[in-house]
């Protein structure tokens, strides 16, 4: 999710719509790019301790299971590093192949690619 508003109405947005990952994806001019959107995740779904006190209460809670978000995010990041750091292109299956299609079909993630990713 974008977390385009703060939880309490008077706080600034956690991830303003004009300055979040989706805006970054749109702004990439020519580089190959992959966007993975963890559906239902919020700004703090990606930290190990989602009960981090006031800071975590400042953003709306997402609907995604934080354990699933963390597990899948780690798998995606590991696959990216294997594919582009180690040259193990079999890891691309996790990012854009059959394994990602399972997550997309399950409503866990959605992806967009452009510029030949």
N, CA, C and O atoms as CSV, one atom per row, in Angstrom:
chain,resi,resn,atom,element,x,y,z
A,1,UNK,N,N,0.841,-1.182,0.000
A,1,UNK,CA,C,0.000,0.000,0.000
A,1,UNK,C,C,0.883,1.241,0.000
A,1,UNK,O,O,2.097,1.153,0.183
A,2,UNK,N,N,0.272,2.374,-0.204
A,2,UNK,CA,C,1.071,3.590,-0.290
A,2,UNK,C,C,1.229,4.286,1.039
A,2,UNK,O,O,2.157,5.080,1.198
A,3,UNK,N,N,0.347,4.020,2.021
A,3,UNK,CA,C,0.347,4.761,3.274
A,3,UNK,C,C,0.409,6.254,2.989
A,3,UNK,O,O,1.254,6.970,3.527
A,4,UNK,N,N,-0.488,6.704,2.144
A,4,UNK,CA,C,-0.491,8.092,1.698
A,4,UNK,C,C,-1.014,9.064,2.743
A,4,UNK,O,O,-0.944,10.278,2.551
A,5,UNK,N,N,-1.545,8.535,3.864
A,5,UNK,CA,C,-2.004,9.412,4.931
A,5,UNK,C,C,-1.470,8.896,6.256
A,5,UNK,O,O,-1.139,7.717,6.383
A,6,UNK,N,N,-1.388,9.775,7.236
A,6,UNK,CA,C,-0.980,9.382,8.585
A,6,UNK,C,C,-2.161,8.791,9.338
A,6,UNK,O,O,-3.312,9.004,8.958
A,7,UNK,N,N,-1.880,8.049,10.405
A,7,UNK,CA,C,-2.940,7.391,11.171
A,7,UNK,C,C,-3.858,8.355,11.891
A,7,UNK,O,O,-5.061,8.115,11.991
A,8,UNK,N,N,-3.307,9.424,12.384
A,8,UNK,CA,C,-4.076,10.291,13.262
A,8,UNK,C,C,-4.632,11.523,12.558
A,8,UNK,O,O,-5.188,12.403,13.216
A,9,UNK,N,N,-4.498,11.607,11.245
A,9,UNK,CA,C,-5.026,12.726,10.501
A,9,UNK,C,C,-4.155,13.971,10.525
A,9,UNK,O,O,-4.099,14.703,9.536
A,10,UNK,N,N,-3.469,14.226,11.645
A,10,UNK,CA,C,-2.633,15.420,11.743
A,10,UNK,C,C,-1.155,15.117,11.485
A,10,UNK,O,O,-0.351,16.041,11.359
A,11,UNK,N,N,-0.797,13.862,11.407
A,11,UNK,CA,C,0.589,13.489,11.126
A,11,UNK,C,C,0.803,13.437,9.615
A,11,UNK,O,O,-0.127,13.158,8.859
A,12,UNK,N,N,2.023,13.704,9.185
A,12,UNK,CA,C,2.283,13.584,7.744
A,12,UNK,C,C,2.177,12.123,7.302
A,12,UNK,O,O,2.256,11.204,8.117
A,13,UNK,N,N,2.001,11.937,6.017
A,13,UNK,CA,C,1.891,10.588,5.466
A,13,UNK,C,C,3.167,9.807,5.689
A,13,UNK,O,O,4.260,10.370,5.640
A,14,UNK,N,N,3.039,8.521,5.932
A,14,UNK,CA,C,4.194,7.638,6.124
A,14,UNK,C,C,4.951,7.435,4.821
A,14,UNK,O,O,6.181,7.395,4.808
A,15,UNK,N,N,4.225,7.311,3.748
A,15,UNK,CA,C,4.805,7.135,2.414
A,15,UNK,C,C,3.943,7.933,1.447
A,15,UNK,O,O,3.050,7.377,0.809
A,16,UNK,N,N,4.204,9.229,1.334
A,16,UNK,CA,C,3.349,10.080,0.496
A,16,UNK,C,C,3.215,9.541,-0.925
A,16,UNK,O,O,4.182,9.051,-1.509
A,17,UNK,N,N,2.021,9.637,-1.466
A,17,UNK,CA,C,1.742,9.082,-2.788
A,17,UNK,C,C,2.658,9.641,-3.867
A,17,UNK,O,O,2.960,8.945,-4.836
A,18,UNK,N,N,3.107,10.884,-3.718
A,18,UNK,CA,C,3.971,11.467,-4.745
A,18,UNK,C,C,5.444,11.161,-4.530
A,18,UNK,O,O,6.294,11.625,-5.290
A,19,UNK,N,N,5.753,10.373,-3.486
A,19,UNK,CA,C,7.157,10.075,-3.183
A,19,UNK,C,C,7.315,8.652,-2.647
A,19,UNK,O,O,8.104,8.413,-1.733
A,20,UNK,N,N,6.559,7.701,-3.223
A,20,UNK,CA,C,6.652,6.324,-2.754
A,20,UNK,C,C,7.233,5.422,-3.850
A,20,UNK,O,O,7.684,5.912,-4.885
A,21,UNK,N,N,7.219,4.129,-3.622
A,21,UNK,CA,C,7.830,3.198,-4.573
A,21,UNK,C,C,7.137,3.235,-5.933
A,21,UNK,O,O,7.783,3.034,-6.962
A,22,UNK,N,N,5.841,3.488,-5.946
A,22,UNK,CA,C,5.124,3.540,-7.219
A,22,UNK,C,C,5.530,4.771,-8.030
A,22,UNK,O,O,5.656,4.699,-9.252
A,23,UNK,N,N,5.731,5.891,-7.352
A,23,UNK,CA,C,6.202,7.099,-8.037
A,23,UNK,C,C,7.612,6.875,-8.580
A,23,UNK,O,O,7.936,7.330,-9.677
A,24,UNK,N,N,8.445,6.179,-7.820
A,24,UNK,CA,C,9.796,5.870,-8.279
A,24,UNK,C,C,9.745,4.994,-9.528
A,24,UNK,O,O,10.475,5.241,-10.487
A,25,UNK,N,N,8.901,3.989,-9.522
A,25,UNK,CA,C,8.751,3.113,-10.679
A,25,UNK,C,C,8.359,3.928,-11.915
A,25,UNK,O,O,8.936,3.752,-12.988
A,26,UNK,N,N,7.392,4.803,-11.759
A,26,UNK,CA,C,6.935,5.619,-12.882
A,26,UNK,C,C,8.031,6.555,-13.390
A,26,UNK,O,O,8.080,6.854,-14.583
A,27,UNK,N,N,8.911,7.021,-12.501
A,27,UNK,CA,C,9.931,8.006,-12.866
A,27,UNK,C,C,11.137,7.396,-13.577
A,27,UNK,O,O,11.889,8.116,-14.233
A,28,UNK,N,N,11.334,6.079,-13.458
A,28,UNK,CA,C,12.487,5.455,-14.100
A,28,UNK,C,C,12.342,5.603,-15.606
A,28,UNK,O,O,11.362,5.149,-16.198
A,29,UNK,N,N,13.323,6.239,-16.211
A,29,UNK,CA,C,13.219,6.561,-17.635
A,29,UNK,C,C,13.583,5.398,-18.547
A,29,UNK,O,O,12.780,5.013,-19.397
A,30,UNK,N,N,14.778,4.830,-18.388
A,30,UNK,CA,C,15.213,3.847,-19.369
A,30,UNK,C,C,15.789,2.559,-18.780
A,30,UNK,O,O,16.011,1.599,-19.517
A,31,UNK,N,N,16.029,2.518,-17.510
A,31,UNK,CA,C,16.616,1.323,-16.910
A,31,UNK,C,C,15.576,0.204,-16.819
A,31,UNK,O,O,14.394,0.482,-16.617
A,32,UNK,N,N,15.995,-1.057,-16.964
A,32,UNK,CA,C,15.069,-2.160,-16.710
A,32,UNK,C,C,14.630,-2.110,-15.240
A,32,UNK,O,O,15.457,-1.903,-14.351
A,33,UNK,N,N,13.355,-2.296,-14.991
A,33,UNK,CA,C,12.861,-2.166,-13.618
A,33,UNK,C,C,11.749,-3.176,-13.348
A,33,UNK,O,O,10.944,-3.501,-14.221
A,34,UNK,N,N,11.736,-3.653,-12.120
A,34,UNK,CA,C,10.710,-4.559,-11.614
A,34,UNK,C,C,10.114,-3.928,-10.374
A,34,UNK,O,O,10.842,-3.506,-9.476
A,35,UNK,N,N,8.798,-3.862,-10.320
A,35,UNK,CA,C,8.103,-3.398,-9.122
A,35,UNK,C,C,7.340,-4.574,-8.551
A,35,UNK,O,O,6.566,-5.220,-9.257
A,36,UNK,N,N,7.554,-4.855,-7.280
A,36,UNK,CA,C,6.786,-5.879,-6.575
A,36,UNK,C,C,5.997,-5.159,-5.489
A,36,UNK,O,O,6.577,-4.545,-4.593
A,37,UNK,N,N,4.708,-5.236,-5.569
A,37,UNK,CA,C,3.820,-4.611,-4.594
A,37,UNK,C,C,3.278,-5.712,-3.691
A,37,UNK,O,O,2.552,-6.597,-4.143
A,38,UNK,N,N,3.632,-5.652,-2.432
A,38,UNK,CA,C,3.123,-6.612,-1.453
A,38,UNK,C,C,1.730,-6.145,-1.049
A,38,UNK,O,O,1.587,-5.193,-0.281
A,39,UNK,N,N,0.713,-6.809,-1.561
A,39,UNK,CA,C,-0.666,-6.370,-1.386
A,39,UNK,C,C,-1.083,-6.417,0.076
A,39,UNK,O,O,-0.887,-7.422,0.760
A,40,UNK,N,N,-1.650,-5.334,0.537
A,40,UNK,CA,C,-2.102,-5.242,1.914
A,40,UNK,C,C,-1.020,-4.884,2.914
A,40,UNK,O,O,-1.307,-4.723,4.100
A,41,UNK,N,N,0.227,-4.754,2.457
A,41,UNK,CA,C,1.312,-4.389,3.366
A,41,UNK,C,C,1.265,-2.893,3.642
A,41,UNK,O,O,0.819,-2.107,2.806
A,42,UNK,N,N,1.723,-2.519,4.807
A,42,UNK,CA,C,1.844,-1.104,5.132
A,42,UNK,C,C,3.318,-0.747,5.275
A,42,UNK,O,O,4.192,-1.594,5.092
A,43,UNK,N,N,3.575,0.475,5.595
A,43,UNK,CA,C,4.948,0.981,5.657
A,43,UNK,C,C,5.811,0.180,6.628
A,43,UNK,O,O,6.988,-0.059,6.361
A,44,UNK,N,N,5.230,-0.232,7.749
A,44,UNK,CA,C,6.009,-0.946,8.768
A,44,UNK,C,C,5.860,-2.467,8.691
A,44,UNK,O,O,6.309,-3.167,9.599
A,45,UNK,N,N,5.252,-2.986,7.650
A,45,UNK,CA,C,5.153,-4.436,7.475
A,45,UNK,C,C,6.506,-5.058,7.162
A,45,UNK,O,O,6.666,-6.276,7.240
A,46,UNK,N,N,7.466,-4.236,6.814
A,46,UNK,CA,C,8.760,-4.730,6.348
A,46,UNK,C,C,9.838,-4.709,7.429
A,46,UNK,O,O,11.020,-4.863,7.124
A,47,UNK,N,N,9.445,-4.520,8.680
A,47,UNK,CA,C,10.429,-4.537,9.766
A,47,UNK,C,C,10.216,-5.787,10.611
A,47,UNK,O,O,9.124,-6.355,10.639
A,48,UNK,N,N,11.272,-6.203,11.295
A,48,UNK,CA,C,11.203,-7.433,12.083
A,48,UNK,C,C,10.260,-7.337,13.271
A,48,UNK,O,O,9.644,-8.334,13.648
A,49,UNK,N,N,10.134,-6.153,13.870
A,49,UNK,CA,C,9.272,-5.992,15.033
A,49,UNK,C,C,8.199,-4.949,14.725
A,49,UNK,O,O,8.429,-3.753,14.900
A,50,UNK,N,N,7.019,-5.401,14.264
A,50,UNK,CA,C,5.976,-4.444,13.919
A,50,UNK,C,C,5.367,-3.749,15.137
A,50,UNK,O,O,4.550,-2.841,14.979
A,51,UNK,N,N,5.745,-4.155,16.333
A,51,UNK,CA,C,5.275,-3.523,17.566
A,51,UNK,C,C,6.360,-2.608,18.111
A,51,UNK,O,O,6.775,-2.738,19.263
A,52,UNK,N,N,6.812,-1.687,17.282
A,52,UNK,CA,C,7.972,-0.872,17.639
A,52,UNK,C,C,7.597,0.419,18.360
A,52,UNK,O,O,8.407,1.344,18.421
A,53,UNK,N,N,6.402,0.498,18.899
A,53,UNK,CA,C,6.030,1.662,19.689
A,53,UNK,C,C,5.351,2.747,18.882
A,53,UNK,O,O,4.706,2.482,17.868
A,54,UNK,N,N,5.509,3.982,19.355
A,54,UNK,CA,C,4.808,5.112,18.757
A,54,UNK,C,C,5.090,5.261,17.269
A,54,UNK,O,O,4.186,5.559,16.488
A,55,UNK,N,N,6.348,5.052,16.875
A,55,UNK,CA,C,6.697,5.203,15.463
A,55,UNK,C,C,5.824,4.323,14.581
A,55,UNK,O,O,5.371,4.755,13.521
A,56,UNK,N,N,5.590,3.096,15.017
A,56,UNK,CA,C,4.783,2.170,14.218
A,56,UNK,C,C,3.296,2.501,14.278
A,56,UNK,O,O,2.547,2.136,13.372
A,57,UNK,N,N,2.863,3.179,15.321
A,57,UNK,CA,C,1.446,3.545,15.402
A,57,UNK,C,C,1.128,4.758,14.540
A,57,UNK,O,O,-0.044,5.083,14.348
A,58,UNK,N,N,2.139,5.427,14.020
A,58,UNK,CA,C,1.922,6.626,13.213
A,58,UNK,C,C,1.420,6.307,11.812
A,58,UNK,O,O,0.916,7.198,11.128
A,59,UNK,N,N,1.545,5.063,11.370
A,59,UNK,CA,C,1.078,4.668,10.042
A,59,UNK,C,C,-0.093,3.714,10.181
A,59,UNK,O,O,-0.137,2.920,11.121
A,60,UNK,N,N,-1.042,3.781,9.257
A,60,UNK,CA,C,-2.168,2.831,9.311
A,60,UNK,C,C,-1.667,1.394,9.195
A,60,UNK,O,O,-0.677,1.128,8.513
A,61,UNK,N,N,-2.348,0.483,9.857
A,61,UNK,CA,C,-1.999,-0.930,9.760
A,61,UNK,C,C,-2.470,-1.503,8.439
A,61,UNK,O,O,-3.562,-1.196,7.961
A,62,UNK,N,N,-1.628,-2.341,7.860
A,62,UNK,CA,C,-2.009,-3.031,6.635
A,62,UNK,C,C,-2.852,-4.247,6.957
A,62,UNK,O,O,-3.039,-4.597,8.122
A,63,UNK,N,N,-3.354,-4.879,5.927
A,63,UNK,CA,C,-4.176,-6.073,6.108
A,63,UNK,C,C,-3.387,-7.362,5.880
A,63,UNK,O,O,-3.871,-8.448,6.199
A,64,UNK,N,N,-2.183,-7.248,5.332
A,64,UNK,CA,C,-1.365,-8.430,5.049
A,64,UNK,C,C,-0.753,-8.976,6.336
A,64,UNK,O,O,-0.472,-8.226,7.271
A,65,UNK,N,N,-0.552,-10.277,6.370
A,65,UNK,CA,C,0.116,-10.925,7.494
A,65,UNK,C,C,1.586,-10.506,7.474
A,65,UNK,O,O,2.290,-10.800,6.508
A,66,UNK,N,N,2.068,-9.819,8.529
A,66,UNK,CA,C,3.456,-9.348,8.525
A,66,UNK,C,C,4.486,-10.463,8.361
A,66,UNK,O,O,5.531,-10.241,7.749
A,67,UNK,N,N,4.218,-11.649,8.888
A,67,UNK,CA,C,5.162,-12.764,8.739
A,67,UNK,C,C,5.273,-13.182,7.272
A,67,UNK,O,O,6.364,-13.498,6.798
A,68,UNK,N,N,4.156,-13.185,6.560
A,68,UNK,CA,C,4.179,-13.525,5.131
A,68,UNK,C,C,4.919,-12.437,4.352
A,68,UNK,O,O,5.729,-12.739,3.474
A,69,UNK,N,N,4.642,-11.178,4.672
A,69,UNK,CA,C,5.320,-10.066,3.993
A,69,UNK,C,C,6.831,-10.192,4.155
A,69,UNK,O,O,7.571,-10.067,3.179
A,70,UNK,N,N,7.292,-10.438,5.376
A,70,UNK,CA,C,8.734,-10.553,5.619
A,70,UNK,C,C,9.330,-11.763,4.906
A,70,UNK,O,O,10.390,-11.656,4.290
A,71,UNK,N,N,8.667,-12.901,4.981
A,71,UNK,CA,C,9.177,-14.112,4.336
A,71,UNK,C,C,9.281,-13.929,2.827
A,71,UNK,O,O,10.300,-14.261,2.223
A,72,UNK,N,N,8.234,-13.406,2.233
A,72,UNK,CA,C,8.233,-13.213,0.781
A,72,UNK,C,C,9.239,-12.137,0.362
A,72,UNK,O,O,9.941,-12.301,-0.636
A,73,UNK,N,N,9.313,-11.049,1.113
A,73,UNK,CA,C,10.258,-9.982,0.779
A,73,UNK,C,C,11.689,-10.497,0.832
A,73,UNK,O,O,12.496,-10.184,-0.044
A,74,UNK,N,N,12.003,-11.274,1.842
A,74,UNK,CA,C,13.348,-11.865,1.933
A,74,UNK,C,C,13.623,-12.778,0.746
A,74,UNK,O,O,14.726,-12.773,0.199
A,75,UNK,N,N,12.623,-13.564,0.344
A,75,UNK,CA,C,12.802,-14.465,-0.811
A,75,UNK,C,C,13.030,-13.656,-2.087
A,75,UNK,O,O,13.886,-14.007,-2.898
A,76,UNK,N,N,12.276,-12.583,-2.266
A,76,UNK,CA,C,12.439,-11.749,-3.467
A,76,UNK,C,C,13.808,-11.073,-3.483
A,76,UNK,O,O,14.474,-11.037,-4.518
A,77,UNK,N,N,14.222,-10.541,-2.348
A,77,UNK,CA,C,15.531,-9.876,-2.291
A,77,UNK,C,C,16.671,-10.866,-2.498
A,77,UNK,O,O,17.650,-10.552,-3.174
A,78,UNK,N,N,16.551,-12.053,-1.922
A,78,UNK,CA,C,17.575,-13.086,-2.110
A,78,UNK,C,C,17.646,-13.492,-3.580
A,78,UNK,O,O,18.735,-13.635,-4.135
A,79,UNK,N,N,16.494,-13.676,-4.206
A,79,UNK,CA,C,16.470,-14.044,-5.628
A,79,UNK,C,C,17.098,-12.943,-6.475
A,79,UNK,O,O,17.843,-13.234,-7.410
A,80,UNK,N,N,16.808,-11.694,-6.161
A,80,UNK,CA,C,17.384,-10.584,-6.912
A,80,UNK,C,C,18.909,-10.598,-6.801
A,80,UNK,O,O,19.611,-10.444,-7.800
A,81,UNK,N,N,19.415,-10.783,-5.587
A,81,UNK,CA,C,20.874,-10.799,-5.385
A,81,UNK,C,C,21.516,-12.008,-6.066
A,81,UNK,O,O,22.612,-11.900,-6.616
A,82,UNK,N,N,20.842,-13.152,-6.032
A,82,UNK,CA,C,21.377,-14.327,-6.726
A,82,UNK,C,C,21.420,-14.096,-8.234
A,82,UNK,O,O,22.406,-14.427,-8.893
A,83,UNK,N,N,20.345,-13.527,-8.772
A,83,UNK,CA,C,20.265,-13.320,-10.215
A,83,UNK,C,C,21.242,-12.250,-10.693
A,83,UNK,O,O,21.949,-12.448,-11.681
A,84,UNK,N,N,21.283,-11.130,-10.001
A,84,UNK,CA,C,22.067,-10.003,-10.488
A,84,UNK,C,C,23.422,-9.848,-9.806
A,84,UNK,O,O,24.308,-9.177,-10.335
A,85,UNK,N,N,23.586,-10.453,-8.658
A,85,UNK,CA,C,24.884,-10.426,-7.988
A,85,UNK,C,C,25.739,-11.626,-8.338
A,85,UNK,O,O,26.935,-11.503,-8.600
A,86,UNK,N,N,25.102,-12.796,-8.338
A,86,UNK,CA,C,25.820,-14.042,-8.601
A,86,UNK,C,C,25.678,-14.524,-10.042
A,86,UNK,O,O,26.399,-15.429,-10.460
A,87,UNK,N,N,24.764,-13.937,-10.801
A,87,UNK,CA,C,24.547,-14.377,-12.175
A,87,UNK,C,C,23.746,-15.665,-12.287
A,87,UNK,O,O,23.734,-16.292,-13.346
A,88,UNK,N,N,23.076,-16.069,-11.213
A,88,UNK,CA,C,22.261,-17.284,-11.205
A,88,UNK,C,C,20.865,-16.947,-11.714
A,88,UNK,O,O,19.971,-16.634,-10.928
A,89,UNK,N,N,20.682,-17.012,-13.022
A,89,UNK,CA,C,19.421,-16.583,-13.617
A,89,UNK,C,C,18.251,-17.513,-13.306
A,89,UNK,O,O,17.104,-17.170,-13.592
A,90,UNK,N,N,18.518,-18.681,-12.726
A,90,UNK,CA,C,17.410,-19.542,-12.310
A,90,UNK,C,C,16.600,-18.871,-11.196
A,90,UNK,O,O,15.433,-19.204,-10.991
A,91,UNK,N,N,17.209,-17.942,-10.488
A,91,UNK,CA,C,16.516,-17.221,-9.419
A,91,UNK,C,C,15.436,-16.290,-9.958
A,91,UNK,O,O,14.580,-15.839,-9.197
A,92,UNK,N,N,15.460,-15.995,-11.252
A,92,UNK,CA,C,14.448,-15.122,-11.844
A,92,UNK,C,C,13.049,-15.727,-11.738
A,92,UNK,O,O,12.058,-14.999,-11.794
A,93,UNK,N,N,12.958,-17.037,-11.587
A,93,UNK,CA,C,11.662,-17.698,-11.435
A,93,UNK,C,C,10.909,-17.137,-10.230
A,93,UNK,O,O,9.683,-17.031,-10.253
A,94,UNK,N,N,11.646,-16.778,-9.180
A,94,UNK,CA,C,11.040,-16.219,-7.972
A,94,UNK,C,C,10.523,-14.808,-8.237
A,94,UNK,O,O,9.542,-14.384,-7.627
A,95,UNK,N,N,11.169,-14.085,-9.135
A,95,UNK,CA,C,10.821,-12.691,-9.381
A,95,UNK,C,C,9.780,-12.494,-10.482
A,95,UNK,O,O,8.895,-11.648,-10.355
A,96,UNK,N,N,9.882,-13.266,-11.550
A,96,UNK,CA,C,8.988,-13.035,-12.685
A,96,UNK,C,C,8.440,-14.321,-13.295
A,96,UNK,O,O,7.704,-14.261,-14.280
A,97,UNK,N,N,8.772,-15.455,-12.747
A,97,UNK,CA,C,8.367,-16.736,-13.327
A,97,UNK,C,C,7.241,-17.404,-12.569
A,97,UNK,O,O,6.397,-16.750,-11.955
A,98,UNK,N,N,7.251,-18.721,-12.630
A,98,UNK,CA,C,6.171,-19.529,-12.049
A,98,UNK,C,C,6.018,-19.312,-10.546
A,98,UNK,O,O,4.898,-19.270,-10.039
A,99,UNK,N,N,7.122,-19.174,-9.839
A,99,UNK,CA,C,7.014,-18.987,-8.383
A,99,UNK,C,C,6.375,-17.647,-8.047
A,99,UNK,O,O,5.611,-17.552,-7.087
A,100,UNK,N,N,6.677,-16.606,-8.827
A,100,UNK,CA,C,6.007,-15.325,-8.601
A,100,UNK,C,C,4.539,-15.423,-8.986
A,100,UNK,O,O,3.685,-14.832,-8.325
A,101,UNK,N,N,4.239,-16.160,-10.045
A,101,UNK,CA,C,2.845,-16.309,-10.467
A,101,UNK,C,C,1.987,-16.934,-9.373
A,101,UNK,O,O,0.809,-16.603,-9.247
A,102,UNK,N,N,2.566,-17.835,-8.580
A,102,UNK,CA,C,1.841,-18.424,-7.452
A,102,UNK,C,C,1.471,-17.335,-6.450
A,102,UNK,O,O,0.341,-17.301,-5.961
A,103,UNK,N,N,2.408,-16.451,-6.143
A,103,UNK,CA,C,2.144,-15.368,-5.186
A,103,UNK,C,C,1.128,-14.372,-5.741
A,103,UNK,O,O,0.276,-13.873,-5.005
A,104,UNK,N,N,1.220,-14.083,-7.038
A,104,UNK,CA,C,0.254,-13.171,-7.668
A,104,UNK,C,C,-1.138,-13.792,-7.624
A,104,UNK,O,O,-2.104,-13.120,-7.265
A,105,UNK,N,N,-1.247,-15.066,-7.984
A,105,UNK,CA,C,-2.544,-15.756,-7.970
A,105,UNK,C,C,-3.133,-15.832,-6.571
A,105,UNK,O,O,-4.353,-15.805,-6.406
A,106,UNK,N,N,-2.269,-15.927,-5.559
A,106,UNK,CA,C,-2.726,-16.010,-4.170
A,106,UNK,C,C,-3.076,-14.641,-3.592
A,106,UNK,O,O,-3.543,-14.560,-2.456
A,107,UNK,N,N,-2.862,-13.569,-4.346
A,107,UNK,CA,C,-3.162,-12.225,-3.858
A,107,UNK,C,C,-2.140,-11.688,-2.880
A,107,UNK,O,O,-2.427,-10.756,-2.129
A,108,UNK,N,N,-0.941,-12.270,-2.879
A,108,UNK,CA,C,0.124,-11.820,-1.988
A,108,UNK,C,C,0.862,-10.630,-2.585
A,108,UNK,O,O,1.224,-9.693,-1.873
A,109,UNK,N,N,1.083,-10.672,-3.891
A,109,UNK,CA,C,1.869,-9.636,-4.552
A,109,UNK,C,C,1.330,-9.381,-5.945
A,109,UNK,O,O,0.591,-10.191,-6.506
A,110,UNK,N,N,1.709,-8.258,-6.482
A,110,UNK,CA,C,1.517,-8.003,-7.905
A,110,UNK,C,C,2.803,-7.384,-8.417
A,110,UNK,O,O,3.535,-6.735,-7.669
A,111,UNK,N,N,3.073,-7.591,-9.700
A,111,UNK,CA,C,4.314,-7.070,-10.258
A,111,UNK,C,C,4.039,-6.258,-11.510
A,111,UNK,O,O,3.041,-6.444,-12.206
A,112,UNK,N,N,4.966,-5.352,-11.765
A,112,UNK,CA,C,5.001,-4.625,-13.035
A,112,UNK,C,C,6.460,-4.596,-13.459
A,112,UNK,O,O,7.358,-4.493,-12.624
A,113,UNK,N,N,6.687,-4.688,-14.760
A,113,UNK,CA,C,8.039,-4.581,-15.299
A,113,UNK,C,C,8.009,-3.604,-16.468
A,113,UNK,O,O,6.968,-3.375,-17.085
A,114,UNK,N,N,9.171,-3.036,-16.755
A,114,UNK,CA,C,9.291,-2.221,-17.954
A,114,UNK,C,C,10.748,-2.122,-18.367
A,114,UNK,O,O,11.655,-2.453,-17.603
A,115,UNK,N,N,10.945,-1.672,-19.559
A,115,UNK,CA,C,12.280,-1.474,-20.130
A,115,UNK,C,C,13.088,-2.750,-20.176
A,115,UNK,O,O,14.301,-2.734,-19.966
A,116,UNK,N,N,12.412,-3.865,-20.453
A,116,UNK,CA,C,13.103,-5.120,-20.681
A,116,UNK,C,C,13.525,-5.893,-19.463
A,116,UNK,O,O,14.379,-6.774,-19.566
A,117,UNK,N,N,12.952,-5.595,-18.297
A,117,UNK,CA,C,13.309,-6.386,-17.121
A,117,UNK,C,C,12.849,-7.803,-17.333
A,117,UNK,O,O,13.045,-8.653,-16.464
